[in-house]
Short mmCIF file of C-alpha atoms in Angstrom, two decimals:
data_model
loop_
_atom_site.label_atom_id
_atom_site.label_comp_id
_atom_site.label_asym_id
_atom_site.label_seq_id
_atom_site.Cartn_x
_atom_site.Cartn_y
_atom_site.Cartn_z
CA MET A 204 88.99 -115.83 -15.33
CA ARG A 205 87.30 -115.24 -18.69
CA GLU A 206 89.80 -117.68 -20.35
CA MET A 207 88.97 -120.41 -17.81
CA ARG A 208 85.22 -120.00 -18.51
CA TRP A 209 85.82 -120.47 -22.24
CA LYS A 210 87.90 -123.60 -21.61
CA TRP A 211 85.14 -125.00 -19.41
CA CYS A 212 82.59 -124.46 -22.18
CA VAL A 213 84.79 -126.35 -24.68
CA VAL A 214 85.21 -129.30 -22.31
CA ALA A 215 81.48 -129.36 -21.64
CA GLY A 216 80.75 -129.38 -25.38
CA LEU A 217 83.05 -132.36 -26.04
CA GLY A 218 81.58 -134.23 -23.13
CA MET A 219 78.08 -133.73 -24.49
CA LEU A 220 79.04 -135.39 -27.77
CA LEU A 221 80.71 -138.34 -26.04
CA LEU A 222 78.59 -138.92 -23.00
CA GLY A 223 75.14 -137.62 -23.90
CA GLY A 224 73.08 -137.00 -20.78
CA CYS A 225 76.14 -136.86 -18.53
CA ALA A 226 77.57 -134.13 -20.70
CA ARG A 227 74.33 -132.12 -20.39
CA GLN A 228 74.61 -132.32 -16.63
CA ALA A 229 78.23 -131.18 -16.77
CA GLY A 230 77.26 -128.25 -19.02
CA GLU A 231 74.51 -127.17 -16.65
CA SER A 232 76.95 -127.37 -13.75
CA GLY A 233 79.38 -125.20 -15.69
CA GLU A 234 76.68 -122.62 -16.41
CA ASP A 235 75.66 -122.60 -12.76
CA ALA A 236 79.26 -122.11 -11.70
CA ALA A 237 79.72 -119.29 -14.21
CA ALA A 238 76.52 -117.60 -13.00
CA VAL A 239 77.63 -117.85 -9.39
CA MET A 240 81.08 -116.48 -10.20
CA GLN A 241 79.54 -113.61 -12.20
CA GLN A 242 77.16 -112.84 -9.34
CA GLU A 243 80.02 -112.87 -6.83
CA ASP A 244 82.09 -110.57 -9.05
CA GLY A 245 79.14 -108.17 -9.30
CA GLU A 246 78.61 -108.21 -5.57
CA ASP A 247 82.32 -107.60 -4.93
CA ALA A 248 82.35 -104.65 -7.38
CA ALA A 249 79.23 -103.19 -5.80
CA ALA A 250 80.76 -103.54 -2.34
CA VAL A 251 83.95 -101.81 -3.47
CA MET A 252 81.98 -98.96 -5.08
CA GLN A 253 79.83 -98.60 -1.98
CA GLN A 254 82.93 -98.49 0.22
CA GLU A 255 84.58 -95.89 -2.03
CA ASP A 256 81.41 -93.78 -2.05
CA GLY A 257 81.27 -93.98 1.72
CA GLU A 258 84.91 -92.93 2.04
CA ASP A 259 84.38 -90.01 -0.37
CA ALA A 260 81.31 -88.85 1.54
CA ALA A 261 83.19 -89.06 4.84
CA ALA A 262 86.08 -87.08 3.40
CA VAL A 263 83.75 -84.36 2.10
CA MET A 264 81.96 -84.22 5.44
CA GLN A 265 85.26 -83.89 7.30
CA GLN A 266 86.32 -81.07 4.98
CA GLU A 267 83.06 -79.25 5.70
CA ILE A 268 83.55 -79.72 9.44
CA ASP A 269 87.13 -78.40 9.24
CA ALA A 270 85.99 -75.40 7.19
CA GLN A 271 83.24 -74.65 9.70
CA LYS A 272 85.68 -74.85 12.61
CA GLU A 273 88.08 -72.51 10.79
CA GLN A 274 85.26 -70.04 10.12
CA GLU A 275 84.16 -70.16 13.75
CA LYS A 276 87.75 -69.54 14.78
CA GLU A 277 87.99 -66.53 12.47
CA ASP A 278 84.64 -65.19 13.64
CA GLY A 279 85.73 -65.59 17.24
CA GLY A 280 89.00 -63.81 16.49
CA GLU A 281 87.15 -60.91 14.90
CA ALA A 282 84.84 -60.66 17.90
CA ASP A 283 87.80 -60.68 20.30
CA GLY A 284 89.54 -58.03 18.20
CA GLU A 285 86.50 -55.75 18.26
CA ALA A 286 86.21 -56.17 22.03
CA GLU A 287 89.89 -55.33 22.52
CA LEU A 288 89.63 -52.26 20.29
CA LEU A 289 86.58 -51.10 22.23
CA ARG A 290 88.49 -51.60 25.49
CA PHE A 291 91.39 -49.55 24.15
CA ARG A 292 89.06 -46.72 23.16
CA GLN A 293 87.38 -46.74 26.56
CA ASP A 294 90.73 -46.69 28.36
CA ARG A 295 91.81 -43.79 26.15
CA GLU A 296 88.63 -41.95 27.05
CA ASP A 297 89.23 -42.53 30.76
CA MET A 298 92.69 -40.96 30.43
CA ILE A 299 91.29 -37.66 29.15
CA HIS A 300 90.87 -34.94 31.75
CA LEU A 301 89.09 -31.68 31.03
CA GLU A 302 89.94 -28.57 33.00
CA GLY A 303 88.09 -25.62 31.61
CA GLU A 304 89.37 -25.04 28.10
CA TYR A 305 92.38 -27.27 28.66
CA ILE A 306 92.47 -30.95 27.75
CA GLU A 307 94.96 -33.38 29.26
CA MET A 308 95.21 -36.58 27.26
CA GLY A 309 97.03 -39.84 27.83
CA THR A 310 97.72 -42.84 25.64
CA PRO A 311 97.08 -46.43 26.76
CA ASN A 312 99.96 -48.89 26.56
CA GLU A 313 99.38 -50.75 23.29
CA ALA A 314 101.29 -53.79 24.60
CA GLU A 315 98.46 -54.44 27.07
CA TYR A 316 96.02 -55.31 24.28
CA SER A 317 95.88 -58.41 22.13
CA LEU A 318 95.84 -56.37 18.93
CA ASP A 319 98.44 -55.85 16.23
CA PHE A 320 98.93 -52.09 16.10
CA SER A 321 101.91 -52.30 13.75
CA ALA A 322 99.99 -50.83 10.80
CA VAL A 323 98.89 -47.92 13.02
CA GLN A 324 102.47 -47.36 14.12
CA GLU A 325 103.62 -47.25 10.50
CA SER A 326 101.23 -44.43 9.61
CA PRO A 327 102.85 -41.19 8.34
CA ARG A 328 104.23 -38.73 10.89
CA PHE A 329 102.48 -35.44 10.25
CA GLU A 330 103.53 -32.07 11.59
CA PHE A 331 101.44 -30.55 14.36
CA GLN A 332 99.83 -28.01 12.02
CA GLU A 333 98.93 -30.71 9.49
CA MET A 334 97.30 -32.85 12.18
CA SER A 335 95.39 -29.90 13.62
CA GLU A 336 93.96 -29.06 10.21
CA ALA A 337 93.04 -32.71 9.59
CA TYR A 338 91.28 -33.08 12.94
CA GLU A 339 89.45 -29.80 12.39
CA ALA A 340 88.21 -30.96 8.98
CA ALA A 341 87.16 -34.30 10.49
CA GLU A 342 85.23 -32.68 13.35
CA ILE A 343 83.45 -30.27 11.00
CA TYR A 344 82.40 -33.25 8.89
CA VAL A 345 81.05 -35.14 11.90
CA THR A 346 79.23 -32.29 13.62
CA GLN A 347 78.04 -30.30 10.61
CA THR A 348 77.87 -32.61 7.59
CA LEU A 349 76.63 -35.63 9.53
CA GLY A 350 74.97 -33.60 12.26
CA ILE A 351 76.33 -35.89 15.00
CA GLN A 352 77.25 -34.76 18.49
CA PRO A 353 79.65 -37.44 19.77
CA PRO A 354 79.04 -38.48 23.39
CA THR A 355 82.81 -38.62 24.00
CA LYS A 356 85.04 -36.00 25.62
CA CYS A 357 86.60 -35.14 22.25
CA GLY A 358 84.82 -34.99 18.93
CA VAL A 359 87.35 -36.96 16.88
CA TYR A 360 90.40 -39.07 17.66
CA MET A 361 93.36 -40.69 16.00
CA CYS A 362 92.16 -43.84 14.25
CA MET A 363 93.37 -46.92 16.13
CA ASP A 364 91.60 -49.55 14.05
CA PRO A 365 94.35 -51.91 12.76
CA ASP A 366 92.21 -52.99 9.80
CA MET A 367 91.68 -49.42 8.66
CA ALA A 368 95.37 -48.62 9.12
CA GLU A 369 96.17 -51.30 6.55
CA ILE A 370 95.33 -48.65 3.95
CA TYR A 371 98.90 -47.39 4.39
CA ARG A 372 100.28 -50.80 3.39
CA ASP A 373 97.78 -51.43 0.63
CA GLU A 374 99.13 -50.39 -2.76
CA ASP A 375 95.60 -50.05 -4.13
CA LYS A 376 94.52 -47.75 -1.22
CA GLY A 377 90.85 -48.66 -1.61
CA VAL A 378 88.67 -45.55 -1.33
CA ALA A 379 91.83 -43.39 -1.38
CA LYS A 380 93.11 -44.85 -4.63
CA GLY A 381 95.51 -42.49 -6.35
CA TYR A 382 96.76 -40.84 -3.14
CA GLU A 383 100.11 -41.35 -1.48
CA ASN A 384 100.37 -42.15 2.23
CA GLU A 385 101.51 -38.63 3.12
CA ASN A 386 98.24 -37.34 1.73
CA ILE A 387 95.99 -39.78 3.59
CA PHE A 388 94.83 -39.17 7.17
CA LEU A 389 92.69 -41.43 9.34
CA SER A 390 90.47 -40.35 12.20
CA GLU A 391 87.66 -41.94 14.20
CA PHE A 392 84.63 -40.86 16.19
CA CYS A 393 81.92 -42.34 18.35
CA GLY A 394 78.38 -41.92 17.08
CA GLU A 395 75.40 -41.05 19.22
CA ASP A 396 74.52 -44.76 19.13
CA HIS A 397 77.95 -45.47 20.69
CA ASN A 398 79.18 -47.21 17.55
CA TRP A 399 82.62 -46.14 16.34
CA GLN A 400 83.32 -45.21 12.74
CA CYS A 401 86.46 -44.15 10.92
CA LEU A 402 87.06 -41.30 8.52
CA VAL A 403 89.43 -41.24 5.58
CA LEU A 404 90.68 -37.77 4.71
CA VAL A 405 92.82 -36.87 1.71
CA ARG A 406 94.56 -33.79 0.34
CA GLU A 407 96.12 -32.95 -2.98
CA GLY A 408 99.49 -32.20 -1.42
CA LYS A 409 101.24 -30.70 1.57
CA GLY A 410 99.69 -27.40 2.55
CA GLN A 411 96.44 -28.24 0.76
CA PRO A 412 93.16 -28.57 2.70
CA TRP A 413 91.98 -31.93 3.99
CA ARG A 414 88.61 -33.34 3.01
CA VAL A 415 86.68 -36.42 4.09
CA ILE A 416 86.05 -38.94 1.31
CA TYR A 417 84.87 -41.92 3.36
CA CYS A 418 83.06 -42.72 6.61
CA GLY A 419 82.86 -46.33 7.76
CA ASN A 420 85.01 -49.26 8.87
CA ASP A 421 86.18 -50.85 5.61
CA TYR A 422 88.35 -48.74 3.34
CA THR A 423 88.18 -51.37 0.60
CA GLU A 424 84.43 -51.11 0.06
CA GLU A 425 83.11 -49.37 -3.03
CA THR A 426 81.49 -46.00 -2.50
#
């Protein structure tokens, strides 16, 4: 297009020498045509840029919408998971029967809950004596160190929180960093405000006493 404009200018110049006033008119017509073409090119470029900007803005907006939907989905999943875990704990509580000094306990069917208990199921299998000592240490921590009297039938329970049980799969171990799975024990209790919390207990080795190093619901948080 630029080459055609230059050719038009040359023709207009020759015409001006040969034809005088007619050439001037032809030159003015050429300049008008060039101005119109330049204006049209500018308008086309602006339209293209505006269209591209609009498409980019729409794409960014759609990405934000998708991200928001995904976050809402995750938040909803977390809420559903917490509700299911609470239902499990309540069903477990309903299956406990106290007769004097004797306690009869049952275990809800995990398949009836929309939770992934696989991490809980993969937790170490401790001997009865080891578990008794761990639960005793956990209850002493709750009732004496924290000064809490749980409103539940038992003071402490086996931790059934799938997220907390991930500590056994996590190589870093979070708050229990440096301890092997066989030296990590999880328990949980219900506070006087009816909010459940988990305990992480550790020991230096088999036969060594258990001690609580963390109380909360996120073993990865810094203490």
